[in-house]
Short mmCIF file of C-alpha atoms in Angstrom, two decimals:
data_model
loop_
_atom_site.label_atom_id
_atom_site.label_comp_id
_atom_site.label_asym_id
_atom_site.label_seq_id
_atom_site.Cartn_x
_atom_site.Cartn_y
_atom_site.Cartn_z
CA UNK A 1 -6.45 4.34 14.25
CA UNK A 2 -5.74 0.91 12.77
CA UNK A 3 -2.42 -0.61 12.59
CA UNK A 4 -0.64 -3.87 11.45
CA UNK A 5 2.31 -5.78 12.63
CA UNK A 6 4.15 -8.30 10.63
CA UNK A 7 6.72 -9.73 13.11
CA UNK A 8 8.85 -11.55 10.59
CA UNK A 9 11.07 -9.41 8.38
CA UNK A 10 12.40 -12.26 6.42
CA UNK A 11 11.57 -15.92 6.04
CA UNK A 12 13.13 -18.61 4.31
CA UNK A 13 11.29 -21.68 3.19
CA UNK A 14 12.52 -24.81 1.18
CA UNK A 15 10.65 -25.30 -2.14
CA UNK A 16 7.86 -27.68 -1.50
CA UNK A 17 7.54 -26.84 2.19
CA UNK A 18 4.56 -25.21 3.74
CA UNK A 19 4.39 -21.49 4.58
CA UNK A 20 2.83 -19.36 7.26
CA UNK A 21 3.25 -15.62 7.42
CA UNK A 22 2.03 -13.76 10.59
CA UNK A 23 -0.10 -10.68 10.54
CA UNK A 24 -1.56 -8.96 13.66
CA UNK A 25 -3.84 -6.01 13.44
CA UNK A 26 -5.05 -3.48 15.81
CA UNK A 27 -8.53 -1.88 15.27
CA UNK A 28 -11.55 -1.44 17.52
CA UNK A 29 -14.23 -2.47 15.11
CA UNK A 30 -14.62 -4.96 12.28
CA UNK A 31 -11.75 -4.62 9.89
CA UNK A 32 -11.22 -5.32 6.31
CA UNK A 33 -8.13 -7.59 6.00
CA UNK A 34 -5.95 -8.09 2.92
CA UNK A 35 -2.85 -9.70 1.89
CA UNK A 36 -0.72 -8.34 -1.03
CA UNK A 37 2.31 -9.54 -2.77
CA UNK A 38 5.07 -7.35 -4.50
CA UNK A 39 7.69 -8.74 -6.65
CA UNK A 40 10.93 -6.59 -6.98
CA UNK A 41 10.33 -3.45 -8.93
CA UNK A 42 6.54 -4.10 -9.24
CA UNK A 43 3.37 -2.81 -7.87
CA UNK A 44 1.21 -4.76 -5.25
CA UNK A 45 -1.14 -7.50 -6.29
CA UNK A 46 -3.98 -8.61 -4.04
CA UNK A 47 -3.84 -12.21 -2.92
CA UNK A 48 -6.90 -12.42 -0.92
CA UNK A 49 -9.24 -10.24 1.35
CA UNK A 50 -11.57 -10.74 4.32
CA UNK A 51 -14.42 -8.68 5.51
CA UNK A 52 -17.07 -10.86 6.89
CA UNK A 53 -18.37 -14.44 6.69
CA UNK A 54 -16.27 -17.57 6.64
CA UNK A 55 -13.07 -16.79 8.48
CA UNK A 56 -10.85 -19.05 6.19
CA UNK A 57 -10.48 -17.27 2.96
CA UNK A 58 -9.09 -18.69 -0.31
CA UNK A 59 -6.98 -16.45 -2.58
CA UNK A 60 -5.10 -16.70 -5.83
CA UNK A 61 -1.85 -18.69 -6.36
CA UNK A 62 -2.92 -21.32 -3.83
CA UNK A 63 -2.84 -19.02 -0.71
CA UNK A 64 -5.44 -18.94 1.96
CA UNK A 65 -5.62 -16.95 5.28
CA UNK A 66 -7.48 -17.49 8.42
CA UNK A 67 -9.09 -14.54 10.33
CA UNK A 68 -8.91 -15.10 14.20
CA UNK A 69 -10.72 -12.17 16.01
CA UNK A 70 -9.61 -13.54 19.52
CA UNK A 71 -6.08 -13.23 18.42
CA UNK A 72 -6.40 -10.29 16.13
CA UNK A 73 -4.56 -12.11 13.56
CA UNK A 74 -4.87 -12.74 9.80
CA UNK A 75 -2.12 -15.21 8.83
CA UNK A 76 -1.30 -16.28 5.30
CA UNK A 77 -0.67 -19.80 4.53
CA UNK A 78 0.33 -21.99 1.56
CA UNK A 79 0.77 -25.84 1.80
CA UNK A 80 3.61 -26.12 -0.66
CA UNK A 81 5.70 -23.20 -1.75
CA UNK A 82 7.06 -22.78 -5.34
CA UNK A 83 10.24 -20.81 -6.19
CA UNK A 84 8.08 -18.23 -7.93
CA UNK A 85 6.44 -17.35 -4.53
CA UNK A 86 9.63 -15.51 -3.53
CA UNK A 87 8.61 -11.85 -3.15
CA UNK A 88 7.65 -9.45 -0.42
CA UNK A 89 4.20 -9.92 1.34
CA UNK A 90 2.22 -7.16 2.86
CA UNK A 91 -0.77 -7.46 5.24
CA UNK A 92 -3.06 -4.54 5.30
CA UNK A 93 -6.21 -3.36 7.31
CA UNK A 94 -8.85 -1.20 6.33
CA UNK A 95 -11.53 0.27 8.40
CA UNK A 96 -15.20 -0.23 7.49
CA UNK A 97 -15.77 3.47 7.60
CA UNK A 98 -12.64 4.87 6.09
CA UNK A 99 -11.19 4.62 2.48
CA UNK A 100 -7.44 4.07 3.23
CA UNK A 101 -5.64 0.94 3.90
CA UNK A 102 -2.77 0.69 6.47
CA UNK A 103 0.02 -1.66 5.46
CA UNK A 104 2.36 -3.64 7.55
CA UNK A 105 6.11 -3.40 7.14
CA UNK A 106 6.19 -6.55 5.04
CA UNK A 107 7.77 -9.99 5.11
CA UNK A 108 10.30 -10.91 2.48
CA UNK A 109 9.97 -14.58 1.57
CA UNK A 110 13.08 -16.48 0.14
CA UNK A 111 12.55 -19.87 -1.28
CA UNK A 112 15.57 -22.30 -1.16
CA UNK A 113 15.94 -25.18 -3.66
CA UNK B 1 -8.12 -5.67 -19.30
CA UNK B 2 -9.09 -3.15 -16.84
CA UNK B 3 -6.01 -1.68 -15.04
CA UNK B 4 -4.10 1.05 -13.48
CA UNK B 5 -1.25 2.45 -15.57
CA UNK B 6 1.64 4.55 -14.15
CA UNK B 7 3.97 6.57 -16.29
CA UNK B 8 7.00 6.61 -16.53
CA UNK B 9 8.24 3.45 -14.91
CA UNK B 10 11.34 5.12 -14.07
CA UNK B 11 12.05 8.82 -13.53
CA UNK B 12 15.23 10.60 -12.90
CA UNK B 13 15.01 14.28 -11.82
CA UNK B 14 17.43 16.79 -10.53
CA UNK B 15 17.45 18.03 -6.97
CA UNK B 16 14.81 20.96 -6.77
CA UNK B 17 13.63 20.46 -10.17
CA UNK B 18 9.73 19.94 -10.31
CA UNK B 19 8.54 16.64 -11.47
CA UNK B 20 5.12 15.12 -12.28
CA UNK B 21 4.22 11.37 -12.16
CA UNK B 22 1.01 10.27 -13.82
CA UNK B 23 -1.55 7.66 -13.24
CA UNK B 24 -4.54 6.50 -15.31
CA UNK B 25 -7.24 3.86 -14.69
CA UNK B 26 -9.78 2.21 -16.84
CA UNK B 27 -11.73 0.64 -13.98
CA UNK B 28 -13.83 3.74 -13.25
CA UNK B 29 -13.13 3.54 -9.67
CA UNK B 30 -14.22 6.59 -7.54
CA UNK B 31 -11.26 6.54 -5.38
CA UNK B 32 -7.57 7.09 -6.24
CA UNK B 33 -4.51 7.03 -4.00
CA UNK B 34 -1.01 7.91 -4.06
CA UNK B 35 1.50 5.88 -1.80
CA UNK B 36 5.21 6.40 -1.38
CA UNK B 37 7.27 3.40 -0.71
CA UNK B 38 10.94 3.61 0.26
CA UNK B 39 13.21 0.68 0.06
CA UNK B 40 12.32 -2.22 2.42
CA UNK B 41 9.34 -0.14 3.79
CA UNK B 42 5.69 -0.39 3.84
CA UNK B 43 3.71 1.83 1.42
CA UNK B 44 2.92 5.12 3.01
CA UNK B 45 -0.31 6.96 2.08
CA UNK B 46 0.25 10.47 0.73
CA UNK B 47 -3.38 11.41 -0.23
CA UNK B 48 -6.41 10.29 -1.95
CA UNK B 49 -9.29 11.52 -4.03
CA UNK B 50 -12.88 10.42 -3.49
CA UNK B 51 -14.21 11.57 -6.85
CA UNK B 52 -12.79 15.16 -6.92
CA UNK B 53 -12.77 15.43 -3.17
CA UNK B 54 -8.95 15.73 -2.08
CA UNK B 55 -7.78 14.10 1.29
CA UNK B 56 -4.35 14.88 2.40
CA UNK B 57 -2.63 12.87 5.06
CA UNK B 58 -1.66 14.94 8.00
CA UNK B 59 2.06 14.19 7.66
CA UNK B 60 2.30 14.58 3.96
CA UNK B 61 4.92 17.37 3.14
CA UNK B 62 3.72 20.35 1.43
CA UNK B 63 6.27 19.59 -1.29
CA UNK B 64 3.77 16.93 -2.57
CA UNK B 65 0.69 18.01 -4.46
CA UNK B 66 -1.93 16.17 -6.49
CA UNK B 67 -4.35 16.86 -9.44
CA UNK B 68 -7.19 14.79 -10.57
CA UNK B 69 -8.64 16.58 -13.69
CA UNK B 70 -11.17 13.67 -14.34
CA UNK B 71 -12.15 10.19 -13.19
CA UNK B 72 -9.41 8.49 -15.06
CA UNK B 73 -6.41 10.43 -14.45
CA UNK B 74 -4.47 11.53 -11.37
CA UNK B 75 -1.07 13.28 -11.15
CA UNK B 76 1.47 13.50 -8.39
CA UNK B 77 3.61 16.69 -8.45
CA UNK B 78 6.64 17.09 -6.51
CA UNK B 79 7.57 20.83 -6.41
CA UNK B 80 11.17 20.61 -5.22
CA UNK B 81 12.32 17.02 -4.91
CA UNK B 82 15.02 16.42 -2.36
CA UNK B 83 17.13 13.36 -2.05
CA UNK B 84 14.88 12.11 0.69
CA UNK B 85 11.99 11.87 -1.88
CA UNK B 86 13.73 8.95 -3.82
CA UNK B 87 11.16 6.22 -3.66
CA UNK B 88 8.89 4.09 -5.48
CA UNK B 89 5.53 6.06 -6.01
CA UNK B 90 2.39 3.67 -6.24
CA UNK B 91 -0.95 4.71 -7.61
CA UNK B 92 -3.93 2.66 -6.63
CA UNK B 93 -7.69 2.72 -7.08
CA UNK B 94 -10.67 1.32 -5.31
CA UNK B 95 -14.54 1.43 -5.34
CA UNK B 96 -15.96 3.55 -2.58
CA UNK B 97 -15.55 1.79 0.79
CA UNK B 98 -12.45 -0.20 -0.50
CA UNK B 99 -13.84 -3.53 0.58
CA UNK B 100 -12.76 -5.01 -2.71
CA UNK B 101 -9.30 -4.03 -2.00
CA UNK B 102 -7.17 -1.69 -4.07
CA UNK B 103 -5.78 -2.13 -7.64
CA UNK B 104 -2.16 -0.93 -7.86
CA UNK B 105 -0.11 0.16 -10.72
CA UNK B 106 3.30 -0.93 -11.40
CA UNK B 107 4.70 2.17 -9.74
CA UNK B 108 7.13 4.76 -10.76
CA UNK B 109 10.78 4.62 -9.45
CA UNK B 110 11.89 8.15 -8.73
CA UNK B 111 15.56 8.91 -8.52
CA UNK B 112 16.78 12.32 -7.57
CA UNK B 113 20.30 13.41 -8.48
#
């Protein structure tokens, strides 16, 4: 079965600074990988996804993520964080043959002025 | 815009009183999911429908049931809510295979009193 680890529960970044959120997955075959963002009291919004091809994927709101098979990682990055980026970020892995996504426990991003 | 709509946004129910949460979609996706998300935790899959084919997670309590009368609608029934069932309930949809990711509704926040 697939699993996801997000080692950072909270991260605080100054506005304008760069951001990297870590995600490690466990799955024996080619995974589908996703990053979602959740604002307080809201549903989840898809930021970006990877399932094949170029290992650097671009998403919405200026986010990107890089798939590294050798490290089983799919880290999310943004070069310059805005105060509106403060939210909870979830990494998720889906198996090619299954329907369901498995989510990590999330990383809460705080943006300081 | 095509979307996933959950009603109500907030639901207060009494301990032991049956409650139904609803989800509708205009995306015409084959697959619909119900997730439970407790405070500061990852969303946890309860069950999903692949068209009319119901798939229950092994650890979903019997207290939780679901109905999908047609492609557009899906309901979550909690037969006898306990205090531990207070959570955000998220409905999501996807195409078959899920490689485009899920589209989530805004969620229903359930409070049990």
